[in-house]
mmCIF file of C-alpha atoms in Angstrom:
data_model
loop_
_atom_site.group_PDB
_atom_site.id
_atom_site.type_symbol
_atom_site.label_atom_id
_atom_site.label_comp_id
_atom_site.label_asym_id
_atom_site.label_seq_id
_atom_site.Cartn_x
_atom_site.Cartn_y
_atom_site.Cartn_z
ATOM 1 C CA MET A 16 12.618 4.303 27.501
ATOM 2 C CA ILE A 17 9.899 1.646 27.599
ATOM 3 C CA ILE A 18 8.235 2.277 24.246
ATOM 4 C CA SER A 19 9.533 0.986 20.918
ATOM 5 C CA ASN A 20 11.293 3.129 18.331
ATOM 6 C CA ASN A 21 8.277 2.816 16.016
ATOM 7 C CA THR A 22 6.019 4.181 18.734
ATOM 8 C CA VAL A 23 8.432 7.066 19.378
ATOM 9 C CA ASP A 24 8.429 7.877 15.646
ATOM 10 C CA SER A 25 4.621 7.800 15.555
ATOM 11 C CA LEU A 26 4.298 10.036 18.599
ATOM 12 C CA LEU A 27 6.772 12.547 17.195
ATOM 13 C CA LYS A 28 4.623 12.872 14.062
ATOM 14 C CA THR A 29 1.550 13.945 16.055
ATOM 15 C CA HIS A 30 0.529 17.602 16.236
ATOM 16 C CA PHE A 31 0.801 17.312 20.008
ATOM 17 C CA PHE A 32 4.524 16.586 19.978
ATOM 18 C CA ALA A 33 5.339 18.705 16.940
ATOM 19 C CA SER A 34 4.694 21.887 18.907
ATOM 20 C CA LEU A 35 7.009 21.011 21.807
ATOM 21 C CA ASP A 36 10.672 21.731 22.410
ATOM 22 C CA ASP A 37 13.238 18.926 22.530
ATOM 23 C CA ASP A 38 13.548 18.917 26.304
ATOM 24 C CA SER A 39 9.760 18.535 26.822
ATOM 25 C CA VAL A 40 9.603 15.826 24.180
ATOM 26 C CA LYS A 41 12.371 13.880 25.861
ATOM 27 C CA LYS A 42 10.746 14.114 29.295
ATOM 28 C CA LEU A 43 7.315 13.179 27.951
ATOM 29 C CA LEU A 44 8.570 10.192 25.970
ATOM 30 C CA ALA A 45 10.278 8.843 29.084
ATOM 31 C CA CYS A 46 6.867 8.648 30.795
ATOM 32 C CA PHE A 47 5.001 6.866 27.992
ATOM 33 C CA ARG A 48 4.133 3.174 27.967
ATOM 34 C CA GLU A 49 2.550 1.153 25.202
ATOM 35 C CA GLN A 50 0.046 -1.662 25.010
ATOM 36 C CA ASN A 51 -1.392 -3.860 22.268
ATOM 37 C CA TYR A 52 -5.039 -4.836 21.886
ATOM 38 C CA SER A 53 -6.921 -7.279 19.669
ATOM 39 C CA LYS A 54 -9.917 -6.307 17.555
ATOM 40 C CA GLY A 55 -12.962 -6.048 19.817
ATOM 41 C CA ASP A 56 -11.010 -5.439 23.026
ATOM 42 C CA VAL A 57 -12.407 -2.704 25.266
ATOM 43 C CA VAL A 58 -9.771 -0.104 26.116
ATOM 44 C CA LEU A 59 -11.955 2.123 28.296
ATOM 45 C CA ARG A 60 -15.413 1.343 29.603
ATOM 46 C CA GLU A 61 -18.126 3.916 30.257
ATOM 47 C CA GLY A 62 -18.612 4.473 33.967
ATOM 48 C CA GLU A 63 -15.136 3.319 34.923
ATOM 49 C CA LYS A 64 -12.245 5.577 35.861
ATOM 50 C CA ASN A 65 -9.024 5.652 33.913
ATOM 51 C CA GLN A 66 -6.338 8.236 34.510
ATOM 52 C CA ASP A 67 -4.280 7.840 31.343
ATOM 53 C CA LEU A 68 -4.055 9.914 28.189
ATOM 54 C CA PHE A 69 -3.900 7.655 25.114
ATOM 55 C CA PHE A 70 -2.468 8.078 21.628
ATOM 56 C CA VAL A 71 -3.221 5.637 18.810
ATOM 57 C CA ILE A 72 -0.011 4.309 17.262
ATOM 58 C CA ILE A 73 -1.339 1.556 14.980
ATOM 59 C CA GLY A 74 -4.925 0.639 14.136
ATOM 60 C CA ILE A 75 -8.335 2.193 14.700
ATOM 61 C CA ALA A 76 -10.492 2.501 17.820
ATOM 62 C CA LYS A 77 -14.024 3.793 18.232
ATOM 63 C CA SER A 78 -15.633 5.662 21.094
ATOM 64 C CA TYR A 79 -19.322 5.015 21.546
ATOM 65 C CA LYS A 80 -22.298 5.107 23.843
ATOM 66 C CA VAL A 81 -25.097 2.546 24.037
ATOM 67 C CA SER A 82 -28.738 3.514 24.557
ATOM 68 C CA PRO A 83 -30.908 1.670 27.120
ATOM 69 C CA ASP A 84 -32.402 -0.382 24.264
ATOM 70 C CA GLY A 85 -28.976 -1.414 23.008
ATOM 71 C CA LYS A 86 -28.525 1.009 20.116
ATOM 72 C CA GLU A 87 -24.910 2.031 19.584
ATOM 73 C CA GLN A 88 -23.904 5.577 18.674
ATOM 74 C CA ILE A 89 -20.315 5.932 17.533
ATOM 75 C CA LEU A 90 -18.917 9.291 18.656
ATOM 76 C CA SER A 91 -15.412 9.222 17.172
ATOM 77 C CA LEU A 92 -13.013 7.028 15.293
ATOM 78 C CA PHE A 93 -9.457 7.332 16.571
ATOM 79 C CA ARG A 94 -6.708 6.514 14.121
ATOM 80 C CA SER A 95 -2.929 6.781 14.158
ATOM 81 C CA GLY A 96 -1.871 10.026 15.863
ATOM 82 C CA ASP A 97 -5.231 10.717 17.528
ATOM 83 C CA ALA A 98 -5.497 11.182 21.289
ATOM 84 C CA PHE A 99 -8.370 10.263 23.572
ATOM 85 C CA ASN A 100 -9.403 10.418 27.228
ATOM 86 C CA MET A 101 -8.459 14.077 27.541
ATOM 87 C CA THR A 102 -11.211 14.769 30.093
ATOM 88 C CA MET A 103 -9.212 12.856 32.691
ATOM 89 C CA ILE A 104 -6.803 15.792 32.675
ATOM 90 C CA ILE A 105 -9.499 18.092 34.041
ATOM 91 C CA ASP A 106 -11.143 15.834 36.595
ATOM 92 C CA SER A 107 -11.269 12.242 37.732
ATOM 93 C CA ASN A 108 -14.937 11.633 36.965
ATOM 94 C CA PRO A 109 -15.970 8.322 35.374
ATOM 95 C CA GLN A 110 -15.633 7.748 31.628
ATOM 96 C CA VAL A 111 -18.480 9.155 29.572
ATOM 97 C CA TYR A 112 -17.949 6.724 26.687
ATOM 98 C CA THR A 113 -16.525 3.308 25.897
ATOM 99 C CA VAL A 114 -13.500 2.893 23.626
ATOM 100 C CA GLU A 115 -13.085 -0.346 21.679
ATOM 101 C CA ALA A 116 -10.453 -1.580 19.220
ATOM 102 C CA MET A 117 -11.872 -1.904 15.685
ATOM 103 C CA SER A 118 -8.683 -3.558 14.460
ATOM 104 C CA PRO A 119 -5.462 -4.812 16.044
ATOM 105 C CA LEU A 120 -4.435 -1.768 18.024
ATOM 106 C CA THR A 121 -1.273 -0.348 19.554
ATOM 107 C CA LEU A 122 -1.670 2.513 22.002
ATOM 108 C CA ALA A 123 0.851 4.685 23.801
ATOM 109 C CA TYR A 124 -0.288 6.205 27.079
ATOM 110 C CA ILE A 125 0.882 8.504 29.834
ATOM 111 C CA SER A 126 -0.517 8.736 33.344
ATOM 112 C CA ARG A 127 -2.298 11.806 34.632
ATOM 113 C CA SER A 128 0.236 12.289 37.441
ATOM 114 C CA ASP A 129 3.224 12.217 35.066
ATOM 115 C CA LEU A 130 1.489 14.543 32.638
ATOM 116 C CA TYR A 131 0.517 16.984 35.410
ATOM 117 C CA GLU A 132 4.062 17.121 36.674
ATOM 118 C CA LEU A 133 5.399 17.926 33.219
ATOM 119 C CA MET A 134 2.604 20.406 32.486
ATOM 120 C CA ASN A 135 3.537 22.319 35.623
ATOM 121 C CA GLN A 136 7.127 22.517 34.430
ATOM 122 C CA ASN A 137 6.371 23.643 30.889
ATOM 123 C CA GLY A 138 3.543 25.855 29.661
ATOM 124 C CA LYS A 139 3.994 24.598 26.104
ATOM 125 C CA ILE A 140 2.620 21.238 27.199
ATOM 126 C CA TYR A 141 -0.467 23.022 28.574
ATOM 127 C CA GLU A 142 -0.953 24.676 25.204
ATOM 128 C CA ALA A 143 -0.571 21.366 23.399
ATOM 129 C CA ILE A 144 -3.214 19.791 25.644
ATOM 130 C CA LEU A 145 -5.567 22.722 25.018
ATOM 131 C CA ARG A 146 -5.137 22.186 21.283
ATOM 132 C CA LEU A 147 -6.199 18.543 21.739
ATOM 133 C CA PHE A 148 -9.318 19.786 23.513
ATOM 134 C CA ALA A 149 -10.011 22.323 20.776
ATOM 135 C CA ASP A 150 -9.771 19.591 18.115
ATOM 136 C CA GLN A 151 -12.156 17.379 20.070
ATOM 137 C CA ILE A 152 -14.699 20.150 20.660
ATOM 138 C CA ARG A 153 -14.586 21.101 16.980
ATOM 139 C CA TYR A 154 -15.144 17.480 15.978
ATOM 140 C CA LEU A 155 -18.038 16.951 18.400
ATOM 141 C CA VAL A 156 -19.763 20.154 17.257
ATOM 142 C CA THR A 157 -19.514 18.881 13.667
ATOM 143 C CA LEU A 158 -21.008 15.574 14.786
ATOM 144 C CA VAL A 159 -23.956 17.339 16.449
ATOM 145 C CA GLU A 160 -24.403 19.415 13.306
ATOM 146 C CA ASP A 161 -24.448 16.281 11.148
ATOM 147 C CA LEU A 162 -26.890 14.429 13.390
ATOM 148 C CA SER A 163 -29.153 17.473 13.734
ATOM 149 C CA PHE A 164 -29.221 18.984 10.276
ATOM 150 C CA ARG A 165 -27.839 16.582 7.682
ATOM 151 C CA SER A 166 -30.156 14.101 5.956
ATOM 152 C CA VAL A 167 -29.556 10.396 6.499
ATOM 153 C CA MET A 168 -28.464 10.041 2.878
ATOM 154 C CA GLY A 169 -25.984 12.882 3.364
ATOM 155 C CA ARG A 170 -24.655 11.335 6.561
ATOM 156 C CA VAL A 171 -24.189 7.940 4.912
ATOM 157 C CA ALA A 172 -22.488 9.611 1.943
ATOM 158 C CA LYS A 173 -20.125 11.477 4.281
ATOM 159 C CA ILE A 174 -19.164 8.230 6.046
ATOM 160 C CA LEU A 175 -18.495 6.509 2.708
ATOM 161 C CA MET A 176 -16.260 9.384 1.634
ATOM 162 C CA MET A 177 -14.396 9.182 4.927
ATOM 163 C CA TYR A 178 -13.733 5.487 4.423
ATOM 164 C CA MET A 179 -12.733 5.927 0.813
ATOM 165 C CA SER A 180 -10.101 8.522 1.650
ATOM 166 C CA ASP A 181 -6.554 7.725 2.610
ATOM 167 C CA LEU A 182 -7.188 8.920 6.143
ATOM 168 C CA TYR A 183 -7.948 5.442 7.338
ATOM 169 C CA THR A 184 -4.901 3.250 7.183
ATOM 170 C CA PRO A 185 -4.682 0.332 7.396
ATOM 171 C CA HIS A 186 -7.679 0.056 5.119
ATOM 172 C CA MET A 187 -10.812 -0.598 7.117
ATOM 173 C CA ARG A 188 -13.890 -2.461 5.949
ATOM 174 C CA ILE A 189 -17.245 -1.171 7.130
ATOM 175 C CA THR A 190 -20.552 -2.885 7.844
ATOM 176 C CA GLN A 191 -24.044 -1.467 7.531
ATOM 177 C CA ARG A 192 -24.223 -1.782 11.315
ATOM 178 C CA ASP A 193 -21.089 0.420 11.641
ATOM 179 C CA ILE A 194 -22.551 3.015 9.283
ATOM 180 C CA ALA A 195 -25.824 3.025 11.243
ATOM 181 C CA ALA A 196 -23.938 3.479 14.522
ATOM 182 C CA MET A 197 -22.049 6.435 13.078
ATOM 183 C CA ALA A 198 -25.008 8.002 11.286
ATOM 184 C CA GLY A 199 -27.290 7.717 14.309
ATOM 185 C CA THR A 200 -29.915 5.689 12.536
ATOM 186 C CA ALA A 201 -31.146 2.130 12.072
ATOM 187 C CA ARG A 202 -29.386 -0.427 9.899
ATOM 188 C CA GLU A 203 -32.487 -0.788 7.714
ATOM 189 C CA VAL A 204 -32.415 2.939 7.010
ATOM 190 C CA VAL A 205 -28.743 2.672 5.996
ATOM 191 C CA SER A 206 -29.629 -0.170 3.653
ATOM 192 C CA ARG A 207 -32.259 2.027 1.969
ATOM 193 C CA ALA A 208 -29.866 4.988 1.791
ATOM 194 C CA LEU A 209 -27.206 2.840 0.108
ATOM 195 C CA ARG A 210 -29.756 1.623 -2.433
ATOM 196 C CA ALA A 211 -30.849 5.208 -3.079
ATOM 197 C CA LEU A 212 -27.232 6.310 -3.574
ATOM 198 C CA GLU A 213 -26.774 3.472 -6.037
ATOM 199 C CA ASP A 214 -30.019 4.252 -7.863
ATOM 200 C CA ASP A 215 -28.904 7.879 -8.194
ATOM 201 C CA GLY A 216 -25.565 6.807 -9.674
ATOM 202 C CA TYR A 217 -23.232 7.931 -6.882
ATOM 203 C CA ILE A 218 -22.018 4.446 -5.991
ATOM 204 C CA VAL A 219 -22.041 0.909 -7.334
ATOM 205 C CA ILE A 220 -22.452 -1.911 -4.842
ATOM 206 C CA ASP A 221 -20.884 -5.084 -6.108
ATOM 207 C CA HIS A 222 -21.143 -7.845 -3.558
ATOM 208 C CA SER A 223 -18.757 -6.801 -0.758
ATOM 209 C CA ARG A 224 -17.449 -3.707 -2.517
ATOM 210 C CA ILE A 225 -18.841 -0.192 -2.646
ATOM 211 C CA ASN A 226 -17.278 1.721 -5.508
ATOM 212 C CA ILE A 227 -17.713 5.466 -5.336
ATOM 213 C CA THR A 228 -18.008 6.159 -9.023
ATOM 214 C CA ASP A 229 -18.122 9.939 -8.818
ATOM 215 C CA PRO A 230 -16.562 11.375 -5.627
ATOM 216 C CA GLU A 231 -17.115 14.974 -6.744
ATOM 217 C CA ALA A 232 -20.843 14.414 -7.210
ATOM 218 C CA LEU A 233 -21.015 12.613 -3.868
ATOM 219 C CA GLN A 234 -19.212 15.532 -2.179
ATOM 220 C CA GLU A 235 -21.760 17.910 -3.701
ATOM 221 C CA LEU A 236 -24.538 15.780 -2.287
ATOM 222 C CA ILE A 237 -22.859 15.955 1.149
ATOM 223 C CA ASP A 238 -22.413 19.732 0.898
ATOM 224 C CA TYR A 239 -26.052 20.296 -0.009
ATOM 225 C CA SER A 240 -27.482 17.769 2.447
ATOM 226 C CA ALA A 241 -27.084 20.028 5.475
ATOM 227 C CA MET B 6 -16.020 -15.316 -3.202
ATOM 228 C CA ASN B 7 -16.210 -13.366 0.044
ATOM 229 C CA ILE B 8 -18.270 -14.895 2.796
ATOM 230 C CA PRO B 9 -19.653 -13.269 5.943
ATOM 231 C CA GLU B 10 -17.149 -12.809 8.761
ATOM 232 C CA ILE B 11 -18.012 -14.821 11.858
ATOM 233 C CA ASP B 12 -16.546 -14.020 15.280
ATOM 234 C CA LYS B 13 -16.590 -17.400 17.000
ATOM 235 C CA ASP B 14 -16.115 -15.825 20.408
ATOM 236 C CA LYS B 15 -19.215 -13.684 20.053
ATOM 237 C CA CYS B 16 -21.429 -16.351 18.431
ATOM 238 C CA ILE B 17 -23.941 -17.934 20.818
ATOM 239 C CA GLY B 18 -25.220 -20.515 18.323
ATOM 240 C CA CYS B 19 -28.781 -19.166 18.386
ATOM 241 C CA GLU B 20 -29.392 -19.940 14.673
ATOM 242 C CA ALA B 21 -30.926 -16.519 13.990
ATOM 243 C CA CYS B 22 -28.540 -16.140 11.029
ATOM 244 C CA VAL B 23 -29.396 -19.649 9.800
ATOM 245 C CA ASP B 24 -33.072 -18.693 9.619
ATOM 246 C CA ALA B 25 -32.287 -15.304 8.053
ATOM 247 C CA CYS B 26 -30.083 -16.569 5.212
ATOM 248 C CA LEU B 27 -32.024 -16.581 1.942
ATOM 249 C CA ARG B 28 -29.631 -19.114 0.387
ATOM 250 C CA ASP B 29 -29.544 -21.644 3.227
ATOM 251 C CA GLY B 30 -25.850 -20.889 3.427
ATOM 252 C CA LEU B 31 -25.404 -21.025 7.185
ATOM 253 C CA GLU B 32 -25.500 -23.796 9.741
ATOM 254 C CA VAL B 33 -24.588 -23.983 13.395
ATOM 255 C CA VAL B 34 -21.754 -26.460 13.816
ATOM 256 C CA ASP B 35 -20.428 -27.176 17.307
ATOM 257 C CA ASN B 36 -22.527 -24.284 18.584
ATOM 258 C CA VAL B 37 -20.924 -21.790 16.192
ATOM 259 C CA ALA B 38 -22.417 -20.315 13.008
ATOM 260 C CA THR B 39 -20.587 -21.701 9.992
ATOM 261 C CA PHE B 40 -20.833 -20.781 6.328
ATOM 262 C CA VAL B 41 -21.637 -23.917 4.350
ATOM 263 C CA GLY B 42 -23.192 -22.416 1.223
ATOM 264 C CA GLU B 43 -21.930 -22.207 -2.312
ATOM 265 C CA ASP B 44 -22.485 -18.503 -2.720
ATOM 266 C CA CYS B 45 -23.460 -15.412 -0.755
ATOM 267 C CA THR B 46 -25.392 -12.450 -2.103
ATOM 268 C CA TRP B 47 -24.106 -10.148 0.682
ATOM 269 C CA CYS B 48 -27.696 -9.244 1.498
ATOM 270 C CA GLY B 49 -26.752 -8.613 5.133
ATOM 271 C CA ASN B 50 -29.784 -10.450 6.526
ATOM 272 C CA CYS B 51 -27.534 -12.570 8.761
ATOM 273 C CA GLU B 52 -25.820 -9.458 10.116
ATOM 274 C CA ALA B 53 -29.188 -7.832 10.816
ATOM 275 C CA ALA B 54 -30.529 -10.940 12.564
ATOM 276 C CA CYS B 55 -27.504 -11.638 14.756
ATOM 277 C CA PRO B 56 -28.230 -10.494 18.324
ATOM 278 C CA THR B 57 -24.569 -10.293 19.349
ATOM 279 C CA GLY B 58 -22.901 -8.758 16.298
ATOM 280 C CA ALA B 59 -20.955 -11.972 15.716
ATOM 281 C CA ILE B 60 -21.653 -12.191 11.987
ATOM 282 C CA THR B 61 -20.964 -9.280 9.670
ATOM 283 C CA CYS B 62 -20.883 -8.484 5.974
ATOM 284 C CA PRO B 63 -18.285 -5.707 5.739
ATOM 285 C CA TYR B 64 -17.753 -3.611 2.615
ATOM 286 C CA ASP B 65 -14.607 -2.267 1.070
ATOM 287 C CA VAL B 66 -15.268 1.351 0.140
ATOM 288 C CA ILE B 67 -13.164 2.264 -2.858
ATOM 289 C CA TYR B 68 -12.796 4.677 -5.724
ATOM 290 C CA ASP B 69 -11.675 2.547 -8.613
ATOM 291 C CA THR B 70 -11.093 4.723 -11.644
ATOM 292 C CA SER B 71 -10.001 1.712 -13.692
ATOM 293 C CA ASP B 72 -13.440 0.256 -13.224
ATOM 294 C CA GLU B 73 -15.053 2.267 -15.990
ATOM 295 C CA CYS B 74 -18.596 1.150 -15.447
ATOM 296 C CA GLY B 75 -18.259 0.704 -11.709
ATOM 297 C CA CYS B 76 -19.537 -2.828 -11.823
ATOM 298 C CA GLY B 77 -16.505 -4.404 -10.247
ATOM 299 C CA HIS B 78 -16.036 -6.966 -13.013
ATOM 300 C CA ASP B 79 -13.510 -7.451 -15.780
ATOM 301 C CA HIS B 80 -14.416 -5.549 -18.892
ATOM 302 C CA ASP B 81 -14.096 -8.394 -21.325
ATOM 303 C CA HIS B 82 -17.494 -9.419 -20.187
ATOM 304 C CA ASP B 83 -20.955 -8.905 -21.441
ATOM 305 C CA HIS B 84 -23.543 -7.930 -18.920
ATOM 306 C CA ASP B 85 -26.464 -5.679 -18.550
ATOM 307 C CA HIS B 86 -25.836 -2.318 -16.862
ATOM 308 C CA GLU B 87 -29.352 -1.042 -17.401
#
């Protein structure tokens, strides 16, 4: 086995592996490799072809697209246990987004050919892959819903709640530029939204710290902003 | 005091952040933006001005229940919360 014990433990905790029998797990793990990246490294680049399925072991990565005028739209944040580059399973078309490390990052990956071979041997692996697709489709539909129907203030509030929660470990710091790229708006608009949230008593901004003073009230704002 | 984070590899030494800083807290030294000020208000003007994303003012997003007034300071202090 080429991956470390820590990486094996992390993979076994994912929903993908949890649904598989011992024999499939053993065969899959034997095909995985791992690689480390520094913050800012590009893992996949839009337009290029990559035939590997990735799982995040440590750290956070973002997938994004850049508009012709240079505006970045973050599509997803991938954290420990999340998979990306599933479309390569269906076809070998070029990447539709870029993936970049937002922190020191450890990824485990398996090649398309190895995965195909194992999928053909075991239908449970097919089902596990379909579940990954279902999760991604569900997430992207929610993103479209947010960008289409939710107010900017609601979107910014939702991002703050996401960052406040325990979901993101290790703890990530966020810039107004990051928030803008996730909320699909300009940085100046984010700045105004943050001030409005502070004026309305949802948050207190103290230098480099945003304290969510009343998460329940902020959640209500999010719920009613769509 | 926290100061803006500067990615030396991304910085092109264009001085856009130097011009944007309201406190004259930034200089370009050896072609790299460098914080030389005494304090930073975290206004984010440098981050907004930087054309390469080399300088950022990141926030910690927290829920601190011990911080009763949400101001982020010790509570043996006397300040105006308006």
